[in-house]
Amino acid sequence: MKKETVLVTGGAGFIGGHLVEKLLQKYHIVVLDNLSTGTMMNLPESPHLDFVFGDVSQEEDVAQVFATYTFTYIFHLAAVASVAASIENPVETHRINMNGTIYLLHAAQQQAAHIQKFVFASSAAVYGSEPTLPKKESSIIAPITPYGIDKWASESYVITYSQLFGLKSSAARFFNVYGPRQNPTSPYSGVLSILTDCFQRVKAGDETANFTLYGDGSQVRDFVYVGDVVNALILLAESEESTSEVYNIASDQRHTLLEVIGMYETITGEKLPLTYQTARAGDIQKSYADIEKIKKLGFVVEDSLETGLRKYY
Ligand code: NAD
Ligand code: UD2
């Protein structure tokens, strides 16, 4: 029997690669990616995977993909995923993060009768630094960066296309995602990728390995393992009830950075050399989510921070 076809934009990225791996168990996958931050090494070899090198912010690249395939599900993850890059380059970020979303929605709408769900990767960045916690989907939206503004605008388009044009869609606000293949090379990489890299260097006897802790370590985050994010995205795609809705994707746990470091020291059996520096400008002191809404769809968090870190390490 012919498998149904699924589009994953940004499929060669950190989260996209994990999503593709899982979807391949059931579907034929088309990845649209320009390899700006992604790599072919994140993608498995499979006769059920077609890689299309292309740019979501080039309307003709998007149109070409939709002229070639008919999709059952679409996962839109391609984006400039770095907040720092969006501040350095707001115009280019907007072109990719906003225009890319509209071109995809516009093309997908022509296939709306066939598409079961268009799932958009949004971010906790839409909540900005407004202090009310935990963040619910109904919490105040107050993005403070070009990245957060474009995620919010994209989400609004995604839900509006669902309501106005019948393209069934959902948006997922990821909190701090971590796991294998997250790139630790930029100072703005996810803190757990930087920590993992540091612990591995300590283990290997590298005496220069040192972790810079910005602030006093009391900042709180909701770290969600990439496997749980993948499960949540597939649940949103396959659920009827999630149509036209926005969901937080997080772990139902919160930890200070010092707790995380302590937990990682226990797991690795290594002591981490630390240097304290003043908190980063604009750093949010506490960020964590209420995930009751997605739990009502049947979402279960499989990995605690401890089991997730063990797998990652
Ligand atoms: P990533 O940088 O590893 O993946 C992004 C992918 O998109 C890469 O493969 C990249 O090459 C591709 N891409 C970028 N611009 C493109 C373009 N113009 N056309 C086609 N492909 C393009 O980042 P990630 O961490 O895997 O993030 C995936 C999605 O999840 C992004 O939309 C990001 O904003 C969102 N998100 C991530 C986190 C996190 O903690 N990692 C948190 C919130 C939201
Ligand atoms: C996350 C997202 C960001 C944006 C933001 C919205 C990541 C990587 N970043 O930023 O894209 O959505 O949430 O609120 O997912 N830290 C150190 N040392 C380091 C690196 C980080 O102390 O070498 C601290 C950092 O100052 C912060 C915490 O660790 O207090 C977490 O940092 P992060 O960059 O992993 O994530 P965050 O929540 O700042």
mmCIF file of C-alpha atoms and ligand atoms in Angstrom:
data_model
loop_
_atom_site.group_PDB
_atom_site.id
_atom_site.type_symbol
_atom_site.label_atom_id
_atom_site.label_comp_id
_atom_site.label_asym_id
_atom_site.label_seq_id
_atom_site.Cartn_x
_atom_site.Cartn_y
_atom_site.Cartn_z
ATOM 1 C CA MET A 1 0.000 0.000 0.000
ATOM 2 C CA LYS A 2 1.296 3.480 -0.860
ATOM 3 C CA LYS A 3 2.340 5.425 2.236
ATOM 4 C CA GLU A 4 0.873 8.855 2.937
ATOM 5 C CA THR A 5 3.253 11.749 2.297
ATOM 6 C CA VAL A 6 4.360 14.230 4.952
ATOM 7 C CA LEU A 7 6.280 17.494 4.462
ATOM 8 C CA VAL A 8 8.805 18.545 7.113
ATOM 9 C CA THR A 9 10.350 21.967 6.492
ATOM 10 C CA GLY A 10 13.584 22.380 8.439
ATOM 11 C CA GLY A 11 13.803 18.574 8.578
ATOM 12 C CA ALA A 12 17.609 18.635 8.492
ATOM 13 C CA GLY A 13 17.740 20.630 11.732
ATOM 14 C CA PHE A 14 18.046 19.489 15.331
ATOM 15 C CA ILE A 15 14.340 18.932 16.085
ATOM 16 C CA GLY A 16 13.385 18.252 12.442
ATOM 17 C CA GLY A 17 15.854 15.363 12.162
ATOM 18 C CA HIS A 18 14.335 13.614 15.191
ATOM 19 C CA LEU A 19 10.819 14.214 13.860
ATOM 20 C CA VAL A 20 11.709 12.745 10.443
ATOM 21 C CA GLU A 21 13.262 9.680 12.074
ATOM 22 C CA LYS A 22 10.030 8.915 13.945
ATOM 23 C CA LEU A 23 7.667 9.771 11.072
ATOM 24 C CA LEU A 24 9.550 7.393 8.749
ATOM 25 C CA GLN A 25 8.121 4.479 10.728
ATOM 26 C CA LYS A 26 4.734 5.252 9.155
ATOM 27 C CA TYR A 27 4.956 7.795 6.344
ATOM 28 C CA HIS A 28 6.807 8.825 3.198
ATOM 29 C CA ILE A 29 8.714 12.011 4.087
ATOM 30 C CA VAL A 30 9.662 15.052 2.032
ATOM 31 C CA VAL A 31 12.174 17.386 3.685
ATOM 32 C CA LEU A 32 12.437 20.966 2.415
ATOM 33 C CA ASP A 33 15.579 22.593 3.836
ATOM 34 C CA ASN A 34 18.284 25.010 2.673
ATOM 35 C CA LEU A 35 20.896 23.537 5.070
ATOM 36 C CA SER A 36 21.639 27.009 6.503
ATOM 37 C CA THR A 37 21.916 25.567 10.026
ATOM 38 C CA GLY A 38 20.815 21.996 9.324
ATOM 39 C CA THR A 39 22.928 19.150 7.979
ATOM 40 C CA MET A 40 22.313 15.963 5.982
ATOM 41 C CA MET A 41 23.929 14.123 8.909
ATOM 42 C CA ASN A 42 20.725 14.746 10.898
ATOM 43 C CA LEU A 43 18.753 12.714 8.344
ATOM 44 C CA PRO A 44 18.634 8.917 8.128
ATOM 45 C CA GLU A 45 19.160 7.102 4.813
ATOM 46 C CA SER A 46 15.806 5.758 3.639
ATOM 47 C CA PRO A 47 14.018 4.961 0.371
ATOM 48 C CA HIS A 48 10.990 6.670 1.984
ATOM 49 C CA LEU A 49 12.754 10.026 2.364
ATOM 50 C CA ASP A 50 13.031 12.671 -0.390
ATOM 51 C CA PHE A 51 15.305 15.626 0.336
ATOM 52 C CA VAL A 52 14.495 18.862 -1.510
ATOM 53 C CA PHE A 53 17.146 21.560 -1.262
ATOM 54 C CA GLY A 54 15.153 24.797 -1.195
ATOM 55 C CA ASP A 55 14.283 27.957 0.671
ATOM 56 C CA VAL A 56 10.882 28.467 2.320
ATOM 57 C CA SER A 57 11.218 32.214 1.769
ATOM 58 C CA GLN A 58 11.439 31.723 -2.030
ATOM 59 C CA GLU A 59 7.842 31.369 -3.199
ATOM 60 C CA GLU A 60 8.868 29.416 -6.323
ATOM 61 C CA ASP A 61 10.750 26.819 -4.221
ATOM 62 C CA VAL A 62 7.622 26.285 -2.121
ATOM 63 C CA ALA A 63 5.332 26.179 -5.176
ATOM 64 C CA GLN A 64 7.587 23.589 -6.829
ATOM 65 C CA VAL A 65 7.323 21.231 -3.844
ATOM 66 C CA PHE A 66 3.535 21.508 -3.806
ATOM 67 C CA ALA A 67 3.386 20.951 -7.577
ATOM 68 C CA THR A 68 5.309 17.695 -7.112
ATOM 69 C CA TYR A 69 3.632 16.180 -4.031
ATOM 70 C CA THR A 70 0.260 15.972 -2.289
ATOM 71 C CA PHE A 71 0.595 15.996 1.494
ATOM 72 C CA THR A 72 -1.400 14.497 4.337
ATOM 73 C CA TYR A 73 0.492 16.387 7.055
ATOM 74 C CA ILE A 74 2.810 19.398 7.045
ATOM 75 C CA PHE A 75 5.225 20.261 9.860
ATOM 76 C CA HIS A 76 6.713 23.732 9.421
ATOM 77 C CA LEU A 77 9.958 23.963 11.408
ATOM 78 C CA ALA A 78 12.253 25.836 8.989
ATOM 79 C CA ALA A 79 13.295 29.121 10.562
ATOM 80 C CA VAL A 80 16.101 31.274 11.787
ATOM 81 C CA ALA A 81 15.936 29.571 15.190
ATOM 82 C CA SER A 82 18.364 31.876 16.984
ATOM 83 C CA VAL A 83 17.011 34.843 18.935
ATOM 84 C CA ALA A 84 20.457 36.493 18.803
ATOM 85 C CA ALA A 85 20.530 36.182 14.991
ATOM 86 C CA SER A 86 17.069 37.764 14.785
ATOM 87 C CA ILE A 87 18.308 40.778 16.749
ATOM 88 C CA GLU A 88 21.411 41.133 14.553
ATOM 89 C CA ASN A 89 19.406 40.715 11.368
ATOM 90 C CA PRO A 90 15.693 41.489 11.782
ATOM 91 C CA VAL A 91 14.961 42.022 8.066
ATOM 92 C CA GLU A 92 16.454 38.723 6.926
ATOM 93 C CA THR A 93 14.829 36.891 9.869
ATOM 94 C CA HIS A 94 11.436 38.365 9.008
ATOM 95 C CA ARG A 95 11.817 37.315 5.363
ATOM 96 C CA ILE A 96 12.391 33.697 6.424
ATOM 97 C CA ASN A 97 10.320 33.378 9.599
ATOM 98 C CA MET A 98 7.278 35.338 8.424
ATOM 99 C CA ASN A 99 7.217 35.212 4.597
ATOM 100 C CA GLY A 100 8.211 31.544 4.653
ATOM 101 C CA THR A 101 5.145 30.763 6.768
ATOM 102 C CA ILE A 102 2.743 32.645 4.486
ATOM 103 C CA TYR A 103 4.119 31.072 1.300
ATOM 104 C CA LEU A 104 3.663 27.623 2.829
ATOM 105 C CA LEU A 105 0.157 28.379 4.072
ATOM 106 C CA HIS A 106 -0.818 29.806 0.697
ATOM 107 C CA ALA A 107 0.503 26.757 -1.168
ATOM 108 C CA ALA A 108 -0.995 24.329 1.361
ATOM 109 C CA GLN A 109 -4.402 25.947 1.066
ATOM 110 C CA GLN A 110 -4.629 24.721 -2.558
ATOM 111 C CA GLN A 111 -4.433 21.183 -1.104
ATOM 112 C CA ALA A 112 -6.607 21.923 1.945
ATOM 113 C CA ALA A 113 -9.104 19.180 1.131
ATOM 114 C CA HIS A 114 -6.333 16.577 1.372
ATOM 115 C CA ILE A 115 -4.270 17.968 4.249
ATOM 116 C CA GLN A 116 -5.163 16.546 7.657
ATOM 117 C CA LYS A 117 -3.083 19.079 9.600
ATOM 118 C CA PHE A 118 -0.532 21.898 9.182
ATOM 119 C CA VAL A 119 1.538 22.047 12.392
ATOM 120 C CA PHE A 120 3.644 25.129 13.072
ATOM 121 C CA ALA A 121 6.705 25.266 15.377
ATOM 122 C CA SER A 122 6.300 28.351 17.521
ATOM 123 C CA SER A 123 8.151 29.274 20.699
ATOM 124 C CA ALA A 124 7.801 30.300 24.337
ATOM 125 C CA ALA A 125 9.464 33.504 23.078
ATOM 126 C CA VAL A 126 5.952 34.817 22.270
ATOM 127 C CA TYR A 127 5.406 35.297 26.033
ATOM 128 C CA GLY A 128 8.446 37.585 26.370
ATOM 129 C CA SER A 129 9.452 38.564 29.896
ATOM 130 C CA GLU A 130 5.953 39.212 31.282
ATOM 131 C CA PRO A 131 6.361 37.640 34.760
ATOM 132 C CA THR A 132 3.075 35.743 35.340
ATOM 133 C CA LEU A 133 3.809 32.014 35.724
ATOM 134 C CA PRO A 134 3.294 29.264 34.765
ATOM 135 C CA LYS A 135 2.679 30.266 31.150
ATOM 136 C CA LYS A 136 -0.700 29.134 29.862
ATOM 137 C CA GLU A 137 -1.719 29.380 26.230
ATOM 138 C CA SER A 138 -4.074 32.175 27.341
ATOM 139 C CA SER A 139 -1.279 34.130 29.104
ATOM 140 C CA ILE A 140 -0.336 37.613 27.959
ATOM 141 C CA ILE A 141 1.604 37.656 24.686
ATOM 142 C CA ALA A 142 4.473 40.161 24.856
ATOM 143 C CA PRO A 143 7.373 39.214 22.587
ATOM 144 C CA ILE A 144 10.534 41.250 23.089
ATOM 145 C CA THR A 145 12.596 40.195 20.057
ATOM 146 C CA PRO A 146 12.120 40.081 16.259
ATOM 147 C CA TYR A 147 12.189 36.272 16.608
ATOM 148 C CA GLY A 148 9.291 36.296 19.103
ATOM 149 C CA ILE A 149 7.288 38.816 17.064
ATOM 150 C CA ASP A 150 7.546 36.732 13.871
ATOM 151 C CA LYS A 151 6.620 33.534 15.752
ATOM 152 C CA TRP A 152 3.535 35.271 17.148
ATOM 153 C CA ALA A 153 2.559 36.707 13.756
ATOM 154 C CA SER A 154 3.100 33.312 12.093
ATOM 155 C CA GLU A 155 0.969 31.546 14.701
ATOM 156 C CA SER A 156 -1.801 34.064 14.101
ATOM 157 C CA TYR A 157 -1.658 33.445 10.333
ATOM 158 C CA VAL A 158 -1.674 29.680 10.858
ATOM 159 C CA ILE A 159 -4.796 29.791 13.038
ATOM 160 C CA THR A 160 -6.459 32.347 10.752
ATOM 161 C CA TYR A 161 -5.886 30.142 7.682
ATOM 162 C CA SER A 162 -7.589 27.353 9.613
ATOM 163 C CA GLN A 163 -10.597 29.484 10.439
ATOM 164 C CA LEU A 164 -10.938 31.433 7.177
ATOM 165 C CA PHE A 165 -9.834 28.945 4.550
ATOM 166 C CA GLY A 166 -10.425 25.531 6.119
ATOM 167 C CA LEU A 167 -6.740 24.528 6.181
ATOM 168 C CA LYS A 168 -6.726 22.471 9.399
ATOM 169 C CA SER A 169 -3.814 23.675 11.513
ATOM 170 C CA SER A 170 -2.300 23.914 14.991
ATOM 171 C CA ALA A 171 0.622 25.779 16.547
ATOM 172 C CA ALA A 172 3.028 24.430 19.176
ATOM 173 C CA ARG A 173 4.969 26.709 21.524
ATOM 174 C CA PHE A 174 8.187 24.884 22.424
ATOM 175 C CA PHE A 175 9.904 25.704 25.710
ATOM 176 C CA ASN A 176 13.632 24.846 26.105
ATOM 177 C CA VAL A 177 14.203 21.789 23.925
ATOM 178 C CA TYR A 178 17.331 19.639 24.400
ATOM 179 C CA GLY A 179 18.771 16.351 23.205
ATOM 180 C CA PRO A 180 21.252 14.654 20.872
ATOM 181 C CA ARG A 181 22.488 16.576 17.817
ATOM 182 C CA GLN A 182 21.746 20.027 19.259
ATOM 183 C CA ASN A 183 24.613 22.221 18.096
ATOM 184 C CA PRO A 184 26.706 23.548 21.036
ATOM 185 C CA THR A 185 29.053 25.790 19.034
ATOM 186 C CA SER A 186 27.471 29.234 19.479
ATOM 187 C CA PRO A 187 27.409 31.108 22.821
ATOM 188 C CA TYR A 188 23.638 31.330 22.196
ATOM 189 C CA SER A 189 23.228 27.577 21.737
ATOM 190 C CA GLY A 190 20.874 25.888 24.185
ATOM 191 C CA VAL A 191 22.499 25.764 27.603
ATOM 192 C CA LEU A 192 22.189 21.966 27.837
ATOM 193 C CA SER A 193 24.117 21.483 24.582
ATOM 194 C CA ILE A 194 26.889 23.726 25.953
ATOM 195 C CA LEU A 195 26.876 21.875 29.292
ATOM 196 C CA THR A 196 26.955 18.457 27.598
ATOM 197 C CA ASP A 197 29.890 19.507 25.438
ATOM 198 C CA CYS A 198 31.698 20.819 28.542
ATOM 199 C CA PHE A 199 31.123 17.616 30.547
ATOM 200 C CA GLN A 200 32.384 15.528 27.621
ATOM 201 C CA ARG A 201 35.529 17.626 27.428
ATOM 202 C CA VAL A 202 36.090 17.321 31.195
ATOM 203 C CA LYS A 203 35.643 13.551 30.900
ATOM 204 C CA ALA A 204 38.209 13.476 28.082
ATOM 205 C CA GLY A 205 40.719 15.253 30.332
ATOM 206 C CA ASP A 206 40.580 18.675 28.619
ATOM 207 C CA GLU A 207 41.865 21.041 31.319
ATOM 208 C CA THR A 208 40.608 24.139 29.467
ATOM 209 C CA ALA A 209 36.969 22.973 29.699
ATOM 210 C CA ASN A 210 34.992 25.534 31.667
ATOM 211 C CA PHE A 211 31.324 26.519 31.829
ATOM 212 C CA THR A 212 30.373 30.211 31.993
ATOM 213 C CA LEU A 213 27.318 30.658 34.169
ATOM 214 C CA TYR A 214 25.515 33.938 33.476
ATOM 215 C CA GLY A 215 23.894 35.218 36.674
ATOM 216 C CA ASP A 216 23.777 33.336 39.987
ATOM 217 C CA GLY A 217 22.321 30.071 38.675
ATOM 218 C CA SER A 218 18.877 30.681 40.207
ATOM 219 C CA GLN A 219 17.223 31.171 36.792
ATOM 220 C CA VAL A 220 14.472 28.615 36.209
ATOM 221 C CA ARG A 221 13.683 26.779 32.967
ATOM 222 C CA ASP A 222 11.352 24.078 31.701
ATOM 223 C CA PHE A 223 13.648 21.750 29.717
ATOM 224 C CA VAL A 224 11.824 19.344 27.421
ATOM 225 C CA TYR A 225 13.514 16.334 25.814
ATOM 226 C CA VAL A 226 13.413 16.314 22.005
ATOM 227 C CA GLY A 227 11.707 12.878 21.962
ATOM 228 C CA ASP A 228 8.781 14.335 23.908
ATOM 229 C CA VAL A 229 8.580 17.280 21.488
ATOM 230 C CA VAL A 230 8.390 14.853 18.558
ATOM 231 C CA ASN A 231 5.611 12.872 20.272
ATOM 232 C CA ALA A 232 3.690 16.080 20.943
ATOM 233 C CA LEU A 233 4.004 17.272 17.324
ATOM 234 C CA ILE A 234 2.719 13.954 15.965
ATOM 235 C CA LEU A 235 -0.132 13.984 18.485
ATOM 236 C CA LEU A 236 -1.149 17.478 17.341
ATOM 237 C CA ALA A 237 -1.031 16.368 13.712
ATOM 238 C CA GLU A 238 -3.126 13.264 14.236
ATOM 239 C CA SER A 239 -5.694 14.791 16.610
ATOM 240 C CA GLU A 240 -8.938 16.275 15.239
ATOM 241 C CA GLU A 241 -9.528 18.220 18.434
ATOM 242 C CA SER A 242 -6.327 20.283 18.067
ATOM 243 C CA THR A 243 -7.554 22.041 14.922
ATOM 244 C CA SER A 244 -7.215 25.878 15.094
ATOM 245 C CA GLU A 245 -5.603 25.626 18.548
ATOM 246 C CA VAL A 246 -2.260 26.625 20.100
ATOM 247 C CA TYR A 247 -0.419 24.400 22.613
ATOM 248 C CA ASN A 248 2.520 24.730 24.990
ATOM 249 C CA ILE A 249 5.043 21.902 24.633
ATOM 250 C CA ALA A 250 7.117 21.509 27.771
ATOM 251 C CA SER A 251 8.059 18.998 30.440
ATOM 252 C CA ASP A 252 5.797 19.759 33.429
ATOM 253 C CA GLN A 253 9.019 20.209 35.458
ATOM 254 C CA ARG A 254 11.082 23.230 36.412
ATOM 255 C CA HIS A 255 14.681 23.449 37.548
ATOM 256 C CA THR A 256 17.167 26.140 38.461
ATOM 257 C CA LEU A 257 20.367 26.117 36.429
ATOM 258 C CA LEU A 258 22.359 25.179 39.548
ATOM 259 C CA GLU A 259 20.067 22.180 40.107
ATOM 260 C CA VAL A 260 20.631 21.123 36.506
ATOM 261 C CA ILE A 261 24.410 21.338 36.883
ATOM 262 C CA GLY A 262 24.256 19.335 40.139
ATOM 263 C CA MET A 263 22.111 16.662 38.487
ATOM 264 C CA TYR A 264 24.511 16.468 35.530
ATOM 265 C CA GLU A 265 27.517 16.152 37.862
ATOM 266 C CA THR A 266 25.833 13.160 39.531
ATOM 267 C CA ILE A 267 25.067 11.547 36.146
ATOM 268 C CA THR A 268 28.581 12.016 34.756
ATOM 269 C CA GLY A 269 30.539 11.621 37.985
ATOM 270 C CA GLU A 270 32.525 14.736 36.983
ATOM 271 C CA LYS A 271 32.938 18.116 38.715
ATOM 272 C CA LEU A 272 32.283 20.997 36.316
ATOM 273 C CA PRO A 273 34.687 23.976 36.457
ATOM 274 C CA LEU A 274 32.481 27.091 36.600
ATOM 275 C CA THR A 275 33.074 30.777 35.924
ATOM 276 C CA TYR A 276 30.372 33.196 37.024
ATOM 277 C CA GLN A 277 29.557 36.217 34.860
ATOM 278 C CA THR A 278 26.848 38.874 35.190
ATOM 279 C CA ALA A 279 23.445 37.869 33.815
ATOM 280 C CA ARG A 280 22.934 38.399 30.078
ATOM 281 C CA ALA A 281 21.007 41.517 29.058
ATOM 282 C CA GLY A 282 17.360 40.588 28.510
ATOM 283 C CA ASP A 283 17.742 37.175 30.170
ATOM 284 C CA ILE A 284 14.434 35.926 31.553
ATOM 285 C CA GLN A 285 14.693 34.889 35.210
ATOM 286 C CA LYS A 286 11.955 32.261 35.171
ATOM 287 C CA SER A 287 10.218 30.443 32.328
ATOM 288 C CA TYR A 288 8.002 27.398 32.684
ATOM 289 C CA ALA A 289 4.747 26.152 31.254
ATOM 290 C CA ASP A 290 1.350 24.845 32.173
ATOM 291 C CA ILE A 291 0.799 21.907 29.790
ATOM 292 C CA GLU A 292 -2.684 20.818 30.890
ATOM 293 C CA LYS A 293 -4.100 21.682 27.463
ATOM 294 C CA ILE A 294 -1.949 19.204 25.510
ATOM 295 C CA LYS A 295 -2.243 16.618 28.299
ATOM 296 C CA LYS A 296 -6.007 16.657 27.682
ATOM 297 C CA LEU A 297 -5.249 15.393 24.161
ATOM 298 C CA GLY A 298 -3.395 12.451 25.717
ATOM 299 C CA PHE A 299 0.155 13.824 25.828
ATOM 300 C CA VAL A 300 2.364 12.101 28.379
ATOM 301 C CA VAL A 301 5.863 13.357 29.198
ATOM 302 C CA GLU A 302 8.128 10.313 28.837
ATOM 303 C CA ASP A 303 11.448 11.803 29.933
ATOM 304 C CA SER A 304 12.231 13.670 33.128
ATOM 305 C CA LEU A 305 15.275 15.935 33.002
ATOM 306 C CA GLU A 306 17.289 13.192 34.634
ATOM 307 C CA THR A 307 16.372 10.420 32.168
ATOM 308 C CA GLY A 308 16.670 12.849 29.250
ATOM 309 C CA LEU A 309 20.151 13.964 30.332
ATOM 310 C CA ARG A 310 21.251 10.340 30.736
ATOM 311 C CA LYS A 311 20.160 9.571 27.158
ATOM 312 C CA TYR A 312 21.765 12.778 25.853
ATOM 313 C CA TYR A 313 25.084 12.215 27.613
HETATM 314 P P1 NAD B 1 17.697 24.255 13.688
HETATM 315 O O1 NAD B 1 18.414 25.522 13.326
HETATM 316 O O2 NAD B 1 18.511 23.067 14.047
HETATM 317 O O3 NAD B 1 16.688 23.859 12.526
HETATM 318 C C1 NAD B 1 16.138 24.769 11.608
HETATM 319 C C2 NAD B 1 16.186 24.118 10.226
HETATM 320 O O4 NAD B 1 15.576 25.009 9.271
HETATM 321 C C3 NAD B 1 17.628 23.875 9.728
HETATM 322 O O5 NAD B 1 17.744 22.596 9.165
HETATM 323 C C4 NAD B 1 17.832 24.958 8.672
HETATM 324 O O6 NAD B 1 18.781 24.597 7.690
HETATM 325 C C5 NAD B 1 16.421 25.116 8.125
HETATM 326 N N1 NAD B 1 16.173 26.424 7.516
HETATM 327 C C6 NAD B 1 16.465 27.647 8.021
HETATM 328 N N2 NAD B 1 16.079 28.612 7.171
HETATM 329 C C7 NAD B 1 15.518 27.984 6.097
HETATM 330 C C8 NAD B 1 14.933 28.435 4.889
HETATM 331 N N3 NAD B 1 14.866 29.736 4.594
HETATM 332 N N4 NAD B 1 14.450 27.520 4.022
HETATM 333 C C9 NAD B 1 14.530 26.195 4.287
HETATM 334 N N5 NAD B 1 15.079 25.707 5.414
HETATM 335 C C10 NAD B 1 15.564 26.586 6.319
HETATM 336 O O7 NAD B 1 16.712 24.647 14.875
HETATM 337 P P2 NAD B 1 15.790 23.733 15.803
HETATM 338 O O8 NAD B 1 16.230 23.953 17.201
HETATM 339 O O9 NAD B 1 15.682 22.363 15.262
HETATM 340 O O10 NAD B 1 14.397 24.491 15.634
HETATM 341 C C11 NAD B 1 13.324 23.993 14.816
HETATM 342 C C12 NAD B 1 12.120 24.915 14.990
HETATM 343 O O11 NAD B 1 11.706 24.930 16.355
HETATM 344 C C13 NAD B 1 12.389 26.370 14.612
HETATM 345 O O12 NAD B 1 11.239 26.881 13.975
HETATM 346 C C14 NAD B 1 12.607 27.041 15.950
HETATM 347 O O13 NAD B 1 12.301 28.414 15.884
HETATM 348 C C15 NAD B 1 11.634 26.269 16.829
HETATM 349 N N6 NAD B 1 11.978 26.318 18.265
HETATM 350 C C16 NAD B 1 13.099 25.676 18.725
HETATM 351 C C17 NAD B 1 13.381 25.714 20.116
HETATM 352 C C18 NAD B 1 14.576 25.017 20.703
HETATM 353 O O14 NAD B 1 14.708 24.996 21.960
HETATM 354 N N7 NAD B 1 15.446 24.392 19.917
HETATM 355 C C19 NAD B 1 12.539 26.411 21.000
HETATM 356 C C20 NAD B 1 11.429 27.055 20.467
HETATM 357 C C21 NAD B 1 11.136 26.978 19.102
HETATM 358 C C1 UD2 B 2 15.314 30.280 25.148
HETATM 359 C C2 UD2 B 2 15.562 30.005 23.671
HETATM 360 C C3 UD2 B 2 15.432 31.253 22.869
HETATM 361 C C4 UD2 B 2 14.123 31.950 23.157
HETATM 362 C C5 UD2 B 2 13.985 32.201 24.649
HETATM 363 C C6 UD2 B 2 12.615 32.792 24.942
HETATM 364 C C7 UD2 B 2 17.110 28.213 23.306
HETATM 365 C C8 UD2 B 2 18.520 27.818 23.006
HETATM 366 N N1 UD2 B 2 16.890 29.504 23.455
HETATM 367 O O1 UD2 B 2 16.357 31.084 25.668
HETATM 368 O O2 UD2 B 2 15.485 30.890 21.501
HETATM 369 O O3 UD2 B 2 13.054 31.165 22.676
HETATM 370 O O4 UD2 B 2 14.082 30.963 25.359
HETATM 371 O O5 UD2 B 2 12.485 33.039 26.271
HETATM 372 O O6 UD2 B 2 16.212 27.393 23.363
HETATM 373 N N2 UD2 B 2 23.325 30.194 30.146
HETATM 374 C C9 UD2 B 2 24.502 30.174 30.859
HETATM 375 N N3 UD2 B 2 25.656 29.835 30.212
HETATM 376 C C10 UD2 B 2 25.677 29.514 28.871
HETATM 377 C C11 UD2 B 2 24.466 29.529 28.150
HETATM 378 C C12 UD2 B 2 23.302 29.876 28.823
HETATM 379 O O7 UD2 B 2 24.518 30.466 32.055
HETATM 380 O O8 UD2 B 2 26.765 29.203 28.340
HETATM 381 C C13 UD2 B 2 22.079 30.570 30.848
HETATM 382 C C14 UD2 B 2 21.327 31.683 30.145
HETATM 383 O O9 UD2 B 2 21.817 32.946 30.565
HETATM 384 C C15 UD2 B 2 19.899 31.413 30.601
HETATM 385 C C16 UD2 B 2 19.847 29.889 30.746
HETATM 386 O O10 UD2 B 2 21.203 29.456 30.809
HETATM 387 O O11 UD2 B 2 19.627 32.008 31.835
HETATM 388 C C17 UD2 B 2 19.157 29.202 29.573
HETATM 389 O O12 UD2 B 2 19.753 29.708 28.377
HETATM 390 P P1 UD2 B 2 19.373 29.213 26.914
HETATM 391 O O13 UD2 B 2 20.108 30.088 25.971
HETATM 392 O O14 UD2 B 2 19.543 27.754 26.808
HETATM 393 O O15 UD2 B 2 17.807 29.448 26.826
HETATM 394 P P2 UD2 B 2 16.876 30.727 27.113
HETATM 395 O O16 UD2 B 2 15.768 30.234 27.964
HETATM 396 O O17 UD2 B 2 17.648 31.874 27.590
#
